[in-house]
Short mmCIF file of C-alpha atoms and ligand atoms in Angstrom, two decimals:
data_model
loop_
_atom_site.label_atom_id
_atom_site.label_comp_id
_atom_site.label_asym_id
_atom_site.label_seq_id
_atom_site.Cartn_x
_atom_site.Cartn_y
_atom_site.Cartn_z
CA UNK A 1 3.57 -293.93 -1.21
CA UNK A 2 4.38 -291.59 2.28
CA UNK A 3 0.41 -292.03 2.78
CA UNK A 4 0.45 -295.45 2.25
CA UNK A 5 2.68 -296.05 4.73
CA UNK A 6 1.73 -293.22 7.34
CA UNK A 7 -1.86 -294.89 7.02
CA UNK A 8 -0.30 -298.43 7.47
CA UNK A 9 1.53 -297.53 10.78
CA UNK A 10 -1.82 -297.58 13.40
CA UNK A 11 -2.40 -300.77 11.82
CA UNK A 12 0.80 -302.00 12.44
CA UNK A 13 0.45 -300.96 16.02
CA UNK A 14 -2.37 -302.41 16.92
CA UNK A 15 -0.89 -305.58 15.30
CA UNK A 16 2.20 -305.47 17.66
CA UNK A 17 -0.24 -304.22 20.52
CA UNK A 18 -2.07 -307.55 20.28
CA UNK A 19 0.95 -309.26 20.14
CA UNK A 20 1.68 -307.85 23.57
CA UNK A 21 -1.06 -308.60 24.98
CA UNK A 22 -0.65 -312.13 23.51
CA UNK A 23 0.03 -312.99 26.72
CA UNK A 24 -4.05 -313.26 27.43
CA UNK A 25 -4.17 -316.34 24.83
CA UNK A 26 -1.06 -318.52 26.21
CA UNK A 27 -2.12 -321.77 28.27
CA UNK A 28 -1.42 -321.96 31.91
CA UNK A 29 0.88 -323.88 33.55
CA UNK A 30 2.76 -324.74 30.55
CA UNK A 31 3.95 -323.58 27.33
CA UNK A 32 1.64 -323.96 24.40
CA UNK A 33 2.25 -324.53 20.18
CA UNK A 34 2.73 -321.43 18.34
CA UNK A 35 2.75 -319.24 21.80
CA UNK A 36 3.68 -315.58 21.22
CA UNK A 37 3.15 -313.89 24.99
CA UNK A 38 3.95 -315.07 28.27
CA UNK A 39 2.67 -318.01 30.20
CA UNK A 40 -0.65 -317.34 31.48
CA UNK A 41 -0.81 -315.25 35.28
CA UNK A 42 -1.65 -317.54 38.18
CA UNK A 43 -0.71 -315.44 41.19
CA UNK A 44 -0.13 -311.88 42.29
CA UNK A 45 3.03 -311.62 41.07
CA UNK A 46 2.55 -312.90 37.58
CA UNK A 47 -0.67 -310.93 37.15
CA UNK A 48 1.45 -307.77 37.86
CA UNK A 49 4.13 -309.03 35.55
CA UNK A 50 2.12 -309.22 32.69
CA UNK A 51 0.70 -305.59 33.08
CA UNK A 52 4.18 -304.59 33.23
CA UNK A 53 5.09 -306.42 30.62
CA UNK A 54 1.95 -305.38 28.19
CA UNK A 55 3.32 -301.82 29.16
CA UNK A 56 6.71 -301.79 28.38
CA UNK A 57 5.68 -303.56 24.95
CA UNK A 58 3.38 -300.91 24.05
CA UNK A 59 5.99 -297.80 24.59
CA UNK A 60 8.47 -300.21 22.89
CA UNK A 61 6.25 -300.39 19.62
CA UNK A 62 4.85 -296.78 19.90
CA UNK A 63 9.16 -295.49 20.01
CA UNK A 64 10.02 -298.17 16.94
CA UNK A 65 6.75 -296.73 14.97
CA UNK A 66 7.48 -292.99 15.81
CA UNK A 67 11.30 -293.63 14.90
CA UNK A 68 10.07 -295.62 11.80
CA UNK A 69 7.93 -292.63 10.11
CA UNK A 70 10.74 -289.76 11.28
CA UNK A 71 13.12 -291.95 8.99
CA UNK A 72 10.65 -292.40 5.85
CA UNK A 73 9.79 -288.75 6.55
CA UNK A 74 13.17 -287.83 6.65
CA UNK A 75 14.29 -289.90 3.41
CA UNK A 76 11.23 -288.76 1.45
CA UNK A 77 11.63 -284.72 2.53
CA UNK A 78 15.31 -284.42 2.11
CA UNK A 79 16.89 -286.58 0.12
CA UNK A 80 18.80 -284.47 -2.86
CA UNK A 81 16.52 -284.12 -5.23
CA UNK A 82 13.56 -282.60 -3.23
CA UNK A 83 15.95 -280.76 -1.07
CA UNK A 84 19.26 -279.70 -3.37
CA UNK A 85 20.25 -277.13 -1.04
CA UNK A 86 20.62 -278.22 2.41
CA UNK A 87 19.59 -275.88 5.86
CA UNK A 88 22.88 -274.64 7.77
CA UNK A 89 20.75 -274.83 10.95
CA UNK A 90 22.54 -276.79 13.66
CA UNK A 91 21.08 -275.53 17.07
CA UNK A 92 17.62 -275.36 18.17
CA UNK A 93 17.39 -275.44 21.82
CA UNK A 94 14.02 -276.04 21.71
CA UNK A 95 14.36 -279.92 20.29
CA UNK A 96 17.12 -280.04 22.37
CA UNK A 97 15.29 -280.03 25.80
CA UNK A 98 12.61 -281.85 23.89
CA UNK A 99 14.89 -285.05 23.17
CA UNK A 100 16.24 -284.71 26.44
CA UNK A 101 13.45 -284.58 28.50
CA UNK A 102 11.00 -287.20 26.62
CA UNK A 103 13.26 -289.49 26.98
CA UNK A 104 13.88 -288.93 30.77
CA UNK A 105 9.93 -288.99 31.39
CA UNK A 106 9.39 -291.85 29.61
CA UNK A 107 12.19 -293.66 31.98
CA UNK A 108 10.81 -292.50 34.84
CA UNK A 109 7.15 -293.82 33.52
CA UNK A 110 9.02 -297.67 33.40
CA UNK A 111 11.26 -296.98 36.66
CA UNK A 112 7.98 -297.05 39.06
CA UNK A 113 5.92 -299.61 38.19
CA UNK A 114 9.10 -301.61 37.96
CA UNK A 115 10.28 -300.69 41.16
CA UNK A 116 6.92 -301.54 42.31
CA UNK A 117 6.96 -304.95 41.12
CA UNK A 118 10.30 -305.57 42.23
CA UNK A 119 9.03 -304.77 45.38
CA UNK A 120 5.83 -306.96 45.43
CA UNK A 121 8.51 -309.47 44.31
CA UNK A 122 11.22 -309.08 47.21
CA UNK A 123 8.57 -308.27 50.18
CA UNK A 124 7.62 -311.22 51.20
CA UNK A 125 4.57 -311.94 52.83
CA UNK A 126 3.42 -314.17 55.71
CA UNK A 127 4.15 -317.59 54.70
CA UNK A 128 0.61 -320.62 55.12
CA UNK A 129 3.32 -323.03 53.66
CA UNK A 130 6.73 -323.14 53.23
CA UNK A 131 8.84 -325.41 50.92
CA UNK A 132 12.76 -326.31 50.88
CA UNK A 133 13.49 -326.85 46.91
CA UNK A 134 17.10 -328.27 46.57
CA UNK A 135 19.03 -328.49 43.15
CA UNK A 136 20.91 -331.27 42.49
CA UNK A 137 22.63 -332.62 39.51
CA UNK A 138 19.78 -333.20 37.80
CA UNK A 139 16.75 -333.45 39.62
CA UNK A 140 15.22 -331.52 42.55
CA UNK A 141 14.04 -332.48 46.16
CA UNK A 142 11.46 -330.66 47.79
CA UNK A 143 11.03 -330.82 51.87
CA UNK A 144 7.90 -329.16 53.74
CA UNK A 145 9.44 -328.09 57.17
CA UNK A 146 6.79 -326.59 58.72
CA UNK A 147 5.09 -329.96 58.51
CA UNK A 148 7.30 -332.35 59.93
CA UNK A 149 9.68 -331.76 57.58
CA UNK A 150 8.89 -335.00 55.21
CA UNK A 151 10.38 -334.58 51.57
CA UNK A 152 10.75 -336.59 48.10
CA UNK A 153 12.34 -335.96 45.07
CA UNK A 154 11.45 -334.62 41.79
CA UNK A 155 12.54 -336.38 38.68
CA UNK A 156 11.51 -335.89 34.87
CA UNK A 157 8.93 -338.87 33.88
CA UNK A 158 10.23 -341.40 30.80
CA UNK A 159 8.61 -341.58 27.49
CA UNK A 160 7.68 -344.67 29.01
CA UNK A 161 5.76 -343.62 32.28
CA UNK A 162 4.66 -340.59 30.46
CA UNK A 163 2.31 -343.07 27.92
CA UNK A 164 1.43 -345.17 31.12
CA UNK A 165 -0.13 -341.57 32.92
CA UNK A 166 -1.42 -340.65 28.99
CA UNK A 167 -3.57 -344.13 28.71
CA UNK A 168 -5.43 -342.91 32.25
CA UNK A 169 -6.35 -339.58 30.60
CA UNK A 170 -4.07 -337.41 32.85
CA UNK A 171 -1.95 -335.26 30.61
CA UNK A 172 1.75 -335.52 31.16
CA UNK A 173 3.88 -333.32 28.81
CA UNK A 174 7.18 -334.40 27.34
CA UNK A 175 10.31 -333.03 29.33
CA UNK A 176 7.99 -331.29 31.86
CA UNK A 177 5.64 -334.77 33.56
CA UNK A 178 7.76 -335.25 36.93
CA UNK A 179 7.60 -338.25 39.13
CA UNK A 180 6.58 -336.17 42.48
CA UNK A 181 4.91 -333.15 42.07
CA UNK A 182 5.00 -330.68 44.49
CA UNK A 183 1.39 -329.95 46.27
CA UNK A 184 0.08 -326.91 47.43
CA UNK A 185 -3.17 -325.47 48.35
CA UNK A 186 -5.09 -322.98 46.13
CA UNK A 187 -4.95 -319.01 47.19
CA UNK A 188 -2.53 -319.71 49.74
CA UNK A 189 0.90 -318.04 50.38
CA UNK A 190 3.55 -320.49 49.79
CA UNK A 191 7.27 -319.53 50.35
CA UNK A 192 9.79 -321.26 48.99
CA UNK A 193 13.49 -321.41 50.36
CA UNK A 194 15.68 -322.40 47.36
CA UNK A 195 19.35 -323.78 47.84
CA UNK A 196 21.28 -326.19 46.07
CA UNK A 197 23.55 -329.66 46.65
CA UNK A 198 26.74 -327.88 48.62
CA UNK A 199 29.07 -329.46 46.18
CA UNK A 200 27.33 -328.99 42.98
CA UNK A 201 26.05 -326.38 41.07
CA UNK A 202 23.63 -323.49 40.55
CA UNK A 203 20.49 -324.26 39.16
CA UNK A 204 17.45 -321.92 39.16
CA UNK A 205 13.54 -322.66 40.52
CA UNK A 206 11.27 -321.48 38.17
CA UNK A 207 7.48 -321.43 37.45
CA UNK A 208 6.32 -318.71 34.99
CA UNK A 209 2.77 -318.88 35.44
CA UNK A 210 3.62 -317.97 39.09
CA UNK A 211 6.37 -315.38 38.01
CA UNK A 212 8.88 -317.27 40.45
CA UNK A 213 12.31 -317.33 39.19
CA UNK A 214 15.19 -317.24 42.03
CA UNK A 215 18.70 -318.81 41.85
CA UNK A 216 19.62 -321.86 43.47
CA UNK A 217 23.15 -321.35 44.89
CA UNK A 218 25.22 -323.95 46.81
CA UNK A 219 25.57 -322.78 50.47
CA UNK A 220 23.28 -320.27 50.50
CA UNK A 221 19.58 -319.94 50.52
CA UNK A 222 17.34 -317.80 48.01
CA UNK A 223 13.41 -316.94 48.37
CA UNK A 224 10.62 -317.00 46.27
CA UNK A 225 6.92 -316.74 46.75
CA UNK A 226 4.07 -316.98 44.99
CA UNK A 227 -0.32 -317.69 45.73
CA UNK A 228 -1.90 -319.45 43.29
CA UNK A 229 -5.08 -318.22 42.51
CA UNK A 230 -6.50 -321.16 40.20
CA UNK A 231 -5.93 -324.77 40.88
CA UNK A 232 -4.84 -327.21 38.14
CA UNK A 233 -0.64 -328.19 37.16
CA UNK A 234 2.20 -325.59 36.70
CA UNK A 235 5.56 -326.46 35.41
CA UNK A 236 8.89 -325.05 35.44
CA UNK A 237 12.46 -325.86 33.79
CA UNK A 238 15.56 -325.49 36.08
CA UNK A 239 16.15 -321.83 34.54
CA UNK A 240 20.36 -321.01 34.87
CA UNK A 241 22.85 -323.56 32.52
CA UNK A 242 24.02 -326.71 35.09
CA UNK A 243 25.65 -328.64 33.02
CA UNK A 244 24.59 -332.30 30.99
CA UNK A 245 21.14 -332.41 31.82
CA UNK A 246 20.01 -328.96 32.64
CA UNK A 247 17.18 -329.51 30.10
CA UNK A 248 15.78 -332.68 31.84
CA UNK A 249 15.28 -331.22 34.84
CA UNK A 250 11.80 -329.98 35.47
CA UNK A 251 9.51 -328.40 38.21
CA UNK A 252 5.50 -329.62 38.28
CA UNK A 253 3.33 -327.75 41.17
CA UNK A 254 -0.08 -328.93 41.25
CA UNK A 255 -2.33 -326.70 43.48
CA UNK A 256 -5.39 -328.44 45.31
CA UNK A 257 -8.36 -327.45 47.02
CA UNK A 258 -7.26 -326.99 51.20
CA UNK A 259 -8.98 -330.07 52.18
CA UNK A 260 -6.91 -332.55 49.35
CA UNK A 261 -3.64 -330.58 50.39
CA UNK A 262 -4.78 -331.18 54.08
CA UNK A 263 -5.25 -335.15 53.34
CA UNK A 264 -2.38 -335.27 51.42
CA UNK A 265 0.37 -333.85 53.77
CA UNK A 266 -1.57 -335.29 57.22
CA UNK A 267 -0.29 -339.06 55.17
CA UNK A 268 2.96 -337.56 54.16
CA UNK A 269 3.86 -336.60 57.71
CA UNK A 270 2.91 -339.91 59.11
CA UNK A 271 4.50 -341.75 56.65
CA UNK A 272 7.50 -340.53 57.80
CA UNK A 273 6.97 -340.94 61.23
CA UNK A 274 6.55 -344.66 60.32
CA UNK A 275 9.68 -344.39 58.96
CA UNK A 276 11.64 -342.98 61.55
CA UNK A 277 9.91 -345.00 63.95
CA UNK A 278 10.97 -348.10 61.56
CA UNK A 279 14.70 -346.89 61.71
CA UNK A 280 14.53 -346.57 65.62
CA UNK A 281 12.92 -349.72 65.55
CA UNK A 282 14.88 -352.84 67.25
CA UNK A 283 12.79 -355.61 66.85
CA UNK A 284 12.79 -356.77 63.43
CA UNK A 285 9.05 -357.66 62.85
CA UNK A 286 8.10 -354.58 64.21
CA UNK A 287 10.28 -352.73 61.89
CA UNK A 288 9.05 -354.14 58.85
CA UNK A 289 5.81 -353.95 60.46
CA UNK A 290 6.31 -349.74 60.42
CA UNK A 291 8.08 -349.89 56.84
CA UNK A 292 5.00 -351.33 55.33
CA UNK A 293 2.77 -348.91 56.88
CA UNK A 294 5.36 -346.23 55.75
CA UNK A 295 4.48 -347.94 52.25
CA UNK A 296 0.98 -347.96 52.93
CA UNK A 297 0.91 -344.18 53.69
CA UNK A 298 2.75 -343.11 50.50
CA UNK A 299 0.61 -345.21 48.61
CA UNK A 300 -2.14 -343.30 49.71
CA UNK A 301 -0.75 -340.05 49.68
CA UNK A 302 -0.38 -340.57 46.06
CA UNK A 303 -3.95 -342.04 45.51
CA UNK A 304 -4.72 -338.54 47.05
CA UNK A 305 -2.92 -336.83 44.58
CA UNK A 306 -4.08 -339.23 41.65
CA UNK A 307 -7.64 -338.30 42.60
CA UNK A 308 -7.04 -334.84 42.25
CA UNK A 309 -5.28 -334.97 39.32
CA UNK A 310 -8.20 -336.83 37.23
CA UNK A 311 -10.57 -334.73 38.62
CA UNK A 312 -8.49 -331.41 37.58
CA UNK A 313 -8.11 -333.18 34.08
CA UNK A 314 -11.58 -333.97 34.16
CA UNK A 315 -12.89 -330.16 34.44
CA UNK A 316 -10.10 -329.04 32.19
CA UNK A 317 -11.50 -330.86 29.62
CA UNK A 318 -14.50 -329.95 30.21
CA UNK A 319 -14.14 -326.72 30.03
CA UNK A 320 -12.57 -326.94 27.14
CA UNK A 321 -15.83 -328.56 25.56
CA UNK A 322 -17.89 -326.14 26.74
CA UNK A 323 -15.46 -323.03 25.19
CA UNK A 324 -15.56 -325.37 21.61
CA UNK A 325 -19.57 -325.92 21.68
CA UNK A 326 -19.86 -321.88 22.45
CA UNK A 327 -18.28 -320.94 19.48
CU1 CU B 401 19.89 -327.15 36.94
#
């Protein structure tokens, strides 16, 4: 029986191993059926996040195994009737240091590459884009102000609008598909400045796959930053309890080649321009004459976008046909 189980125990650490590094098989961007690990790692941060967290798991399982056997042992060894008469031993100063000291080296192995992570985390580098996300009760706006400072906000998609996107072949998942998702460019370092509504509540900006997580706190301003290294969609929930519809109030970042992010925010800046110019604008004609070529901008802003998107579906899908036909 005590062989049995001491020869089941490597198994069952490799089996709890694998589910640590779990993390490998999880989709990207979003969570996927029957997920075990973490989203999958899309930028610095998240890569080092995983190793961390693949770490931690495996001195987590190796402790619960070794603590596992030393009670079977224990049970089986001494119980009464293998061991009627019990040792009087109750110092031995060598276990003593030993239990002190293993512990205390194992800490120290998860103290530094956590400090160092924390620190890749909290030093932030030199910013190529910055964003302004704003929490409000319950949606998000997100404002570029390093490029003219144009901004929209970012509300979940209806079942509705969600089938509308699903009939064109782009993928838009339920509770996650938002209106206006927020562009960036691919291996770029984008920095974003999180706040929230001055008289509402804290919400939280969060995209796993980046491993961006910061508080957004009325009146004051939070950082996160993150480089996405592939391009495609990531989502994110609003991460800290804000009341009625905390749940329905998701993140989508869609990372694009430079040129498409270039195309995209060169129509965003001038359709706001327009619109200024619309609302400084006297004569009437010529201020619906700037409104409609505010319209005309967004519109093709979005086409931009749209054209992005259906190519980044495209390739996703084929990639997945290709990884089905090689199996
Ligand atoms: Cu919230």
């Amino acid at each position: 029986m005590l062989r049995r189980i001491v020869c089941s125990a490597p198994a069952a650490v490799l089996l709890l191993a694998l589910f640590a590094a779990s993390s490998a098989w999880a989709g990207m961007g979003q969570p996927t059926p029957g997920q075990m690990g973490l989203q999958g790692a899309a930028s610095p941060v998240s890569t080092e996040i995983h190793t961390f967290y693949n770490f931690v798991n495996i001195i987590i399982v190796a402790i619960a195994v070794f603590v596992l056997l030393l009670m079977v042992y224990v049970m089986y060894r001494f119980n009464e009737r293998s061991n009627p008469t019990p040792s009087r031993t109750t110092h031995n100063t060598l276990l003593e240091v030993a239990w002190t000291v293993i512990p205390i080296l194992i800490l120290v192995a998860i103290a530094i590459p956590s400090f160092r992570l924390l620190h890749l985390q909290y030093s932030y580098p030199k910013a190529d884009v910055t964003i302004k996300a704003t929490g409000y009760t319950w949606y998000w706006t997100h404002a570029y102000p390093d490029l003219g400072d144009f901004s929209f906000e970012t509300r979940m998609l209806d079942d509705a609008s969600r089938e509308e996107l699903i009939a064109e072949n782009i993928p838009a998942p339920r509770n996650l598909a938002v209106d206006n998702e927020v562009i960036v460019p691919v291996n770029k370092v984008v920095n974003v400045l999180v706040t929230a509504d001055p008289d509402g509540v804290i919400h939280d900006w969060t995209i796993p796959s980046f491993g961006s997580k910061v508080d957004a706190v009325p009146g004051r301003v939070t950082t996160t930053w993150f480089k996405p290294t592939v391009e495609g969609i990531f989502y994110g929930q609003c991460s800290e309890l804000c009341g009625k519809d905390h749940a329905f109030m998701p993140i989508g970042v869609r990372v694009v080649s430079e040129e498409t992010f270039a195309a995209w925010s060169e129509a965003m800046q001038a359709a706001k321009a327009a619109g200024t110019d619309a609302r400084n604008e006297k004569d009437k004609t010529k201020r619906r004459e700037k409104l409609r070529e505010k319209k005309k901008l967004l519109k093709k802003a979005k086409e931009i976008i749209q054209e992005a998107t259906l190519q980044q579906s495209g390739n996703r899908k084929l990639a997945e046909a290709s990884a089905a036909k090689s199996q």
